[in-house]
XYZ file of N, CA and C in Angstrom:
633
model
N -48.119 55.489 156.768
C -46.828 55.931 156.428
C -46.006 56.671 157.487
N -46.696 57.141 158.254
C -45.983 57.574 159.385
C -45.370 56.822 160.290
N -45.998 55.594 160.418
C -45.354 54.391 161.215
C -44.290 53.816 160.384
N -44.280 54.030 159.194
C -43.130 53.321 158.325
C -42.054 54.265 158.487
N -42.031 55.571 158.608
C -41.041 56.660 159.025
C -40.601 56.427 160.384
N -41.388 56.154 161.054
C -40.916 55.912 162.632
C -39.906 54.639 162.762
N -40.372 53.580 162.057
C -39.839 52.516 162.155
C -38.472 52.613 161.406
N -38.372 53.349 160.319
C -36.952 53.713 159.729
C -36.178 54.182 160.739
N -36.631 55.413 161.421
C -35.781 56.045 162.012
C -35.294 55.130 163.379
N -36.364 54.343 163.840
C -35.729 53.532 164.949
C -34.440 52.577 164.416
N -34.660 51.902 163.176
C -33.556 50.855 162.623
C -32.290 51.945 162.737
N -32.471 52.939 161.953
C -31.294 54.044 161.782
C -30.580 54.213 163.376
N -31.450 54.764 164.199
C -30.706 54.839 165.568
C -30.155 53.592 166.213
N -30.925 52.704 165.870
C -30.339 51.192 166.283
C -29.098 50.799 165.910
N -28.917 51.164 164.368
C -27.649 50.808 164.019
C -26.386 51.650 164.154
N -26.888 52.917 164.735
C -25.950 54.195 165.038
C -25.327 53.680 166.588
N -26.375 53.158 167.273
C -25.861 52.519 168.879
C -25.064 51.422 168.860
N -25.500 50.320 167.678
C -24.561 49.045 167.596
C -23.168 49.553 167.142
N -23.232 50.379 166.081
C -21.798 50.773 165.674
C -20.853 51.379 166.450
N -21.427 52.413 167.293
C -20.847 53.064 168.167
C -20.481 52.384 169.279
N -21.179 51.389 169.783
C -20.882 50.523 170.545
C -19.752 49.620 170.411
N -19.838 49.188 168.948
C -18.491 48.394 168.639
C -17.062 49.217 168.509
N -17.149 50.438 168.121
C -16.110 51.266 168.161
C -15.551 51.381 169.316
N -16.369 51.813 170.177
C -15.946 52.003 171.765
C -15.260 50.734 172.165
N -15.775 49.387 172.079
C -15.167 48.152 172.278
C -13.964 47.883 171.715
N -13.927 48.143 170.401
C -12.619 47.957 169.910
C -11.309 48.888 170.252
N -11.853 49.978 170.677
C -10.887 51.162 171.256
C -10.321 50.483 172.695
N -11.344 50.211 173.432
C -11.251 49.705 174.626
C -9.876 48.544 174.647
N -10.547 47.513 173.442
C -9.602 46.362 173.306
C -8.041 46.744 172.877
N -8.063 47.753 171.938
C -6.739 48.203 171.527
C -5.841 48.734 172.706
N -6.659 49.745 173.190
C -6.013 50.241 174.431
C -5.250 49.305 175.558
N -6.007 48.325 175.665
C -5.583 47.046 176.651
C -4.287 46.463 175.936
N -4.424 46.007 174.828
C -3.209 45.693 174.136
C -2.103 46.535 174.152
N -2.271 47.897 174.145
C -1.000 49.026 174.090
C -0.502 49.186 175.490
N -1.579 48.778 176.377
C -1.078 49.077 178.101
C 0.047 48.048 178.298
N -0.194 46.870 177.884
C 0.795 45.665 178.484
C 0.817 44.878 176.995
N 1.721 45.093 175.911
C 1.464 44.286 174.590
C 2.147 42.964 174.974
N 2.791 42.823 176.004
C 3.498 41.658 176.172
C 2.581 40.416 176.571
N 1.623 40.925 177.209
C 0.482 39.852 177.492
C -0.551 39.742 176.227
N -0.347 40.141 175.104
C -1.203 40.061 174.044
C -0.460 39.344 172.839
N -1.583 39.055 171.769
C -0.805 38.658 170.550
C 0.166 39.460 169.946
N 0.422 40.757 170.196
C 1.174 41.531 169.843
C 2.563 41.147 170.119
N 2.862 40.565 171.203
C 4.339 40.204 171.614
C 4.972 39.477 170.607
N 4.299 38.578 169.699
C 4.941 37.692 168.870
C 4.701 38.125 167.541
N 4.073 39.410 167.199
C 4.182 40.211 165.838
C 5.290 40.196 165.071
N 6.364 40.790 165.977
C 7.753 41.077 165.433
C 8.231 39.555 164.520
N 8.021 38.476 165.197
C 8.431 37.159 164.829
C 7.752 37.051 163.278
N 6.447 37.385 163.262
C 5.577 36.976 162.108
C 5.984 38.128 160.947
N 6.247 39.231 161.537
C 6.701 40.290 160.540
C 8.285 39.583 159.913
N 8.850 39.295 160.608
C 10.400 38.969 160.138
C 10.437 37.797 159.300
N 9.354 36.794 159.600
C 9.064 35.867 158.702
C 8.636 35.985 157.424
N 7.699 37.087 157.513
C 7.336 37.675 156.208
C 8.272 38.341 155.421
N 9.315 39.012 156.044
C 10.327 39.762 155.493
C 11.063 38.878 154.638
N 11.492 37.614 155.564
C 12.359 36.554 154.677
C 11.603 36.133 153.513
N 10.206 35.826 153.633
C 9.970 35.266 152.394
C 9.847 36.055 151.485
N 9.495 37.431 151.735
C 9.612 38.221 150.744
C 11.128 38.587 150.095
N 12.297 38.582 151.118
C 13.419 38.578 150.347
C 13.713 37.380 149.292
N 13.152 36.250 150.044
C 13.667 34.894 149.196
C 12.793 35.100 147.693
N 11.566 35.856 147.730
C 11.030 36.014 146.447
C 11.357 37.103 145.452
N 12.470 37.794 146.070
C 13.314 38.800 145.597
C 12.394 40.246 145.337
N 11.583 40.078 146.405
C 10.765 41.357 146.703
C 11.395 42.316 147.656
N 12.548 43.039 147.448
C 13.477 43.660 148.243
C 12.505 44.679 149.170
N 11.726 45.576 148.385
C 11.057 46.731 148.914
C 10.017 46.126 149.990
N 9.579 45.122 149.497
C 8.313 44.419 150.344
C 8.843 44.085 151.518
N 10.137 43.175 151.455
C 11.117 42.683 152.615
C 11.182 43.905 153.521
N 11.908 45.021 153.230
C 12.397 45.997 153.894
C 11.135 46.676 154.713
N 9.826 46.872 154.028
C 8.696 47.242 154.603
C 8.264 46.284 155.769
N 8.327 45.067 155.746
C 7.952 44.041 156.963
C 9.003 44.167 157.811
N 10.136 44.457 157.553
C 11.433 44.574 158.539
C 11.061 45.881 159.346
N 10.935 46.903 158.645
C 10.632 48.132 159.357
C 9.381 48.000 160.318
N 8.606 47.530 159.776
C 6.971 47.169 160.808
C 7.540 46.328 162.015
N 8.414 45.313 161.923
C 9.113 44.574 162.871
C 9.767 45.304 163.937
N 10.499 46.433 163.541
C 11.283 47.109 164.163
C 10.131 47.992 165.150
N 9.298 48.553 164.452
C 8.305 49.538 164.978
C 7.766 48.826 166.319
N 7.417 47.445 165.827
C 6.555 46.561 166.985
C 7.428 46.399 168.187
N 8.870 46.125 167.921
C 9.843 45.840 168.692
C 9.946 46.819 169.756
N 9.928 48.305 169.314
C 10.113 49.433 169.831
C 8.853 49.431 170.928
N 7.646 49.093 170.315
C 6.277 49.116 171.314
C 6.566 48.189 172.343
N 6.963 47.043 172.245
C 7.439 45.903 173.150
C 8.268 46.391 174.287
N 9.301 47.227 173.937
C 10.362 47.490 174.850
C 9.961 48.460 175.666
N 8.670 49.290 175.484
C 8.204 50.023 176.566
C 7.748 49.443 177.703
N 7.442 48.413 177.431
C 6.757 47.208 178.451
C 7.885 46.515 179.505
N 9.150 46.980 179.142
C 10.297 46.272 179.939
C 10.930 46.936 180.834
N 12.015 46.787 181.295
C 13.012 47.508 182.302
C 14.022 47.894 181.144
N 14.900 48.509 182.279
C 16.114 49.172 181.297
C 16.978 47.968 180.775
N 17.332 46.871 181.379
C 18.000 45.638 181.145
C 17.506 45.059 179.682
N 16.105 44.788 179.925
C 15.549 44.146 178.404
C 15.651 45.080 177.407
N 15.279 46.557 177.648
C 15.417 47.558 176.613
C 16.710 47.553 175.997
N 17.714 47.415 176.647
C 19.000 47.334 176.292
C 19.363 46.241 175.297
N 18.895 45.321 175.502
C 18.778 43.967 174.717
C 18.320 44.118 173.191
N 16.947 44.838 173.450
C 16.247 44.860 172.392
C 16.568 45.919 171.407
N 17.387 47.001 171.988
C 17.969 47.869 171.207
C 19.173 47.702 170.451
N 20.118 46.766 171.024
C 21.053 45.964 170.233
C 20.449 45.125 168.844
N 19.390 44.652 169.218
C 18.955 43.694 168.398
C 18.145 44.718 167.212
N 17.693 45.694 167.610
C 17.007 46.754 166.506
C 18.286 47.236 165.724
N 19.536 47.604 166.505
C 20.642 48.145 165.877
C 21.082 46.964 164.561
N 21.047 45.798 164.930
C 21.401 44.864 163.913
C 20.377 44.746 162.877
N 19.288 44.823 162.900
C 18.004 44.701 161.895
C 18.053 46.090 161.099
N 18.423 46.949 161.471
C 18.671 48.287 160.721
C 20.009 47.972 159.874
N 20.972 47.612 160.538
C 22.017 47.188 159.498
C 21.844 46.087 158.322
N 20.942 45.174 158.651
C 20.637 44.242 157.553
C 19.462 45.077 156.540
N 18.704 45.960 157.256
C 17.940 46.820 156.344
C 18.692 47.448 155.437
N 19.632 48.104 155.891
C 20.683 49.008 155.139
C 21.412 48.021 154.031
N 21.775 46.959 154.305
C 22.419 45.898 153.319
C 21.469 45.635 152.305
N 20.290 45.210 152.722
C 19.059 45.011 151.804
C 19.108 46.237 150.760
N 18.978 47.292 151.160
C 18.690 48.542 150.134
C 19.934 48.850 149.437
N 21.122 48.261 149.819
C 22.218 48.420 148.927
C 22.570 47.221 148.278
N 21.769 46.241 148.312
C 21.673 45.163 147.559
C 23.091 44.245 147.572
N 23.705 44.343 149.008
C 24.593 43.743 149.344
C 24.646 42.878 150.401
N 23.528 42.355 150.705
C 23.036 41.515 151.895
C 23.724 40.165 151.966
N 24.295 39.682 152.929
C 24.838 38.372 153.179
C 23.606 37.645 153.974
N 23.135 36.691 153.499
C 22.050 35.951 154.329
C 22.341 35.327 155.417
N 23.671 34.967 155.861
C 23.832 34.567 157.124
C 23.852 35.521 158.121
N 24.231 36.782 157.653
C 24.163 38.032 158.472
C 22.780 38.347 158.554
N 21.827 38.237 157.758
C 20.388 38.412 158.052
C 19.780 37.765 158.843
N 20.106 36.305 158.876
C 19.519 35.119 159.663
C 19.872 35.248 161.205
N 21.205 35.592 161.117
C 21.969 35.904 162.364
C 21.132 36.880 163.056
N 20.887 38.276 162.406
C 20.046 39.307 163.096
C 18.808 38.917 163.548
N 18.187 38.214 162.594
C 16.668 37.728 162.991
C 16.650 36.892 164.055
N 17.558 36.185 164.190
C 17.638 34.934 165.263
C 17.773 35.687 166.689
N 18.754 36.824 166.556
C 19.047 37.264 167.783
C 17.835 38.290 168.367
N 17.381 38.787 167.126
C 16.077 39.785 167.541
C 15.237 38.996 168.009
N 14.783 37.675 167.893
C 13.785 36.919 168.709
C 14.612 36.543 170.039
N 15.913 36.323 170.090
C 16.492 36.026 171.175
C 16.251 37.155 172.297
N 16.340 38.256 171.789
C 16.545 39.441 172.546
C 14.989 39.712 173.179
N 13.852 39.241 172.088
C 12.294 39.438 172.795
C 12.031 38.308 173.777
N 12.616 37.197 173.579
C 12.612 36.070 174.342
C 13.297 36.652 175.735
N 14.374 37.338 175.859
C 14.887 37.707 176.928
C 13.888 38.783 177.624
N 13.583 39.583 177.015
C 12.755 40.624 177.465
C 11.237 39.967 178.088
N 10.912 39.150 177.472
C 9.568 38.512 177.774
C 9.752 37.778 179.126
N 10.877 37.080 179.192
C 11.372 36.543 180.813
C 11.566 37.374 181.886
N 12.199 38.692 181.480
C 12.283 39.575 182.627
C 10.753 40.150 182.935
N 9.951 40.290 181.933
C 8.571 40.504 182.469
C 8.006 39.491 183.266
N 8.255 38.231 182.959
C 7.567 36.977 183.605
C 8.124 37.026 185.008
N 9.311 37.181 185.082
C 10.124 37.272 186.523
C 9.414 38.350 187.313
N 8.873 39.412 186.945
C 8.494 40.329 187.753
C 7.182 40.200 188.056
N 6.145 39.542 187.191
C 4.862 38.780 187.200
C 4.918 37.807 188.557
N 6.034 36.931 188.441
C 6.452 36.058 189.507
C 6.389 36.459 190.817
N 7.190 37.631 191.046
C 7.478 38.243 192.098
C 6.109 38.920 192.654
N 5.343 39.202 191.800
C 4.161 39.961 192.279
C 2.876 39.170 192.567
N 3.248 37.704 192.216
C 2.290 36.832 192.314
C 1.252 36.460 191.381
N 1.699 37.100 190.290
C 0.562 36.869 189.010
C 1.016 35.878 188.229
N 0.397 34.790 188.456
C 0.604 33.495 187.810
C 0.326 33.241 186.533
N -0.999 33.768 186.314
C -1.272 33.668 184.896
C -0.609 34.707 183.581
N -0.418 36.138 184.309
C 0.481 36.789 183.494
C 1.668 36.324 183.183
N 2.438 35.480 184.193
C 3.700 35.151 184.009
C 3.753 34.080 183.184
N 2.526 32.996 183.216
C 2.612 31.930 182.166
C 2.311 32.389 180.904
N 1.553 33.467 180.722
C 1.566 34.146 179.084
C 2.778 34.405 178.722
N 3.683 35.364 179.582
C 4.668 35.900 178.984
C 6.060 34.949 179.067
N 5.873 33.746 179.583
C 6.860 32.979 179.409
C 6.676 31.997 178.269
N 5.236 31.731 178.048
C 5.150 31.068 176.549
C 5.374 31.721 175.363
N 5.311 33.109 175.459
C 5.746 34.036 174.295
C 7.281 33.958 174.421
N 7.934 33.846 175.376
C 9.428 33.642 175.362
C 9.605 32.419 174.533
N 9.072 31.219 175.074
C 9.218 30.022 174.170
C 8.927 30.022 172.706
N 7.848 31.020 172.396
C 7.522 31.070 171.036
C 8.647 31.908 170.222
N 9.440 32.784 170.687
C 10.483 33.648 170.309
C 11.759 32.766 170.349
N 11.986 31.887 171.129
C 13.209 30.923 171.064
C 12.654 29.848 169.863
N 11.642 29.466 169.570
C 11.332 28.364 168.809
C 11.480 29.303 167.653
N 11.239 30.379 167.195
C 11.317 31.088 166.048
C 12.595 31.354 165.812
N 13.571 31.646 166.747
C 14.970 31.843 166.415
C 15.582 30.627 166.043
N 15.147 29.531 166.304
C 15.639 28.452 165.700
C 15.862 28.184 164.467
N 14.481 28.922 163.965
C 14.557 28.631 162.345
C 15.280 29.359 161.646
N 15.810 30.594 162.126
C 17.139 31.271 161.410
C 18.147 30.968 161.873
N 18.600 30.581 163.129
C 19.894 30.145 163.470
C 20.623 29.264 162.714
N 21.987 29.725 162.433
C 22.807 28.473 161.894
C 23.943 27.754 162.752
N 24.371 26.831 162.248
C 25.707 26.201 163.073
C 25.307 26.143 164.615
N 26.645 26.552 164.999
C 26.629 26.266 166.664
C 25.499 27.226 167.359
N 25.062 28.386 166.784
C 23.911 29.204 167.329
C 22.842 28.387 167.271
N 22.453 27.498 166.173
C 21.288 26.845 166.492
C 21.315 25.745 167.399
N 22.442 25.212 167.543
C 22.526 24.018 168.594
C 22.252 24.750 169.810
N 22.896 25.792 169.928
C 22.586 26.777 171.518
C 21.324 27.146 171.413
N 20.565 27.694 170.428
C 19.077 27.884 170.672
C 18.293 26.556 171.211
N 18.511 25.544 170.586
C 17.662 24.329 170.695
C 18.004 23.782 172.125
N 19.285 23.989 172.706
C 19.567 24.029 174.080
C 18.683 24.563 174.912
N 18.747 26.003 174.691
C 18.251 27.190 175.811
C 16.676 26.708 175.518
N 16.135 26.565 174.447
C 14.584 26.324 174.223
C 14.356 25.002 175.037
N 15.089 23.982 175.076
C 14.912 22.626 175.894
C 14.894 22.976 177.331
N 15.796 23.741 177.841
C 15.827 24.181 179.189
C 14.470 24.891 179.593
N 14.246 26.120 178.652
C 13.094 26.442 179.066
C 11.721 25.771 179.210
N 11.723 24.797 178.211
C 10.718 23.975 178.216
C 10.357 23.042 179.232
N 11.683 22.564 180.106
C 11.617 21.797 181.156
C 10.895 22.612 182.128
N 11.311 24.202 182.240
C 10.625 24.810 183.246
C 9.304 24.944 183.178
N 8.922 25.113 182.300
C 7.219 25.450 181.608
C 6.684 23.726 182.297
N 7.122 22.773 181.954
C 6.988 21.558 182.253
C 6.550 21.559 183.465
N 7.465 21.787 184.210
C 7.844 21.648 185.782
C 6.812 22.724 186.354
N 6.293 23.652 185.660
C 5.460 24.690 186.256
C 6.265 25.634 187.050
N 7.544 25.690 186.919
C 8.332 26.641 187.496
C 8.634 26.579 189.104
N 7.481 26.351 189.776
C 7.504 26.096 191.307
C 7.833 27.333 191.849
N 7.759 28.287 191.054
C 7.824 29.959 191.812
C 9.352 29.861 191.912
N 10.330 29.188 191.304
C 11.596 29.283 191.465
C 12.313 30.327 190.406
N 12.314 31.627 190.578
C 12.808 32.613 189.446
C 13.975 32.399 189.342
N 14.900 32.011 190.180
C 16.478 31.975 189.851
C 16.714 30.988 188.615
N 15.587 29.978 188.403
C 15.870 29.137 187.083
C 15.816 30.122 185.931
N 14.561 31.105 186.025
C 14.419 31.944 184.987
C 15.725 32.874 184.600
N 16.391 33.203 185.547
C 17.849 33.905 185.691
C 18.771 33.156 184.815
N 18.625 31.756 185.112
C 19.824 31.015 184.229
C 19.494 30.835 182.823
N 18.173 30.784 182.523
C 17.802 30.783 181.020
C 17.996 32.295 180.280
N 17.942 33.260 181.135
C 18.165 34.520 180.532
C 19.506 34.724 180.460
N 20.496 34.234 181.219
C 21.965 34.674 181.358
C 22.199 33.461 179.932
N 21.780 32.286 179.907
C 21.926 31.654 178.441
C 21.523 32.373 177.348
N 20.432 33.042 177.175
C 20.206 33.627 176.063
C 21.040 34.834 175.700
N 21.625 35.604 176.923
C 22.511 36.693 176.806
C 23.700 36.399 176.370
N 24.396 35.378 176.583
C 25.532 34.849 176.322
C 25.376 34.371 174.790
N 24.354 33.983 174.190
C 24.176 33.598 172.792
C 23.994 34.850 171.939
N 23.523 35.700 172.549
C 23.286 37.035 171.752
C 24.327 37.622 171.574
N 25.341 37.860 172.686
C 26.275 38.484 172.726
C 27.724 38.019 171.717
N 27.379 36.723 171.700
C 28.308 36.154 170.920
C 28.158 36.295 169.436
N 26.973 36.893 169.100
C 26.713 37.096 167.708
C 26.007 38.550 167.234
N 26.690 39.631 168.094
C 26.276 40.769 168.047
C 27.161 41.162 166.607
N 26.273 41.718 165.651
C 26.841 42.301 164.387
C 27.738 43.549 164.597
N 28.967 43.473 164.186
C 29.658 44.657 164.383
C 29.671 45.698 163.172
């Protein structure tokens, strides 16, 4: 009987150690993500949230759409902490536009063209910010980190194409193709080409800022 009791205590202590180790592990992993979210799957989280917000809106679930949109804005604010003053300014403009959209949805007078324009520009701004981060990584000789953030920029651009309309969509496709060529050519350490892509993105965003 004593042996059985000791055995039970042993299993209990073992379970406590395993659970404790898992909690510590997940906390460390979470802290790593928050330390540099642009290097993790958090980088494209706003894209997913905006896509979900759109689906909810199409299903006439306005409150759900607003919730996902608010979550997207919160995530963008987290990502902008990882950038510099220039990329932060771009994201702030996008956040303002999303807040305008949110206000219109709440008032039930939303123009879908305005909403999709804001979504596309938000993803453009995130692409711009990702490229700013990758540019710095290239200067520091951190090739793997640069590759990750450049790929995130491409993800943002591809997602923006799904929302863009008319001339903006054509501009988005052209810019994404330009960035893809850079990726295919492995950049060759030429950060001036990243500057060109960022200027193209900036031009498109500024042309569609919601007044």
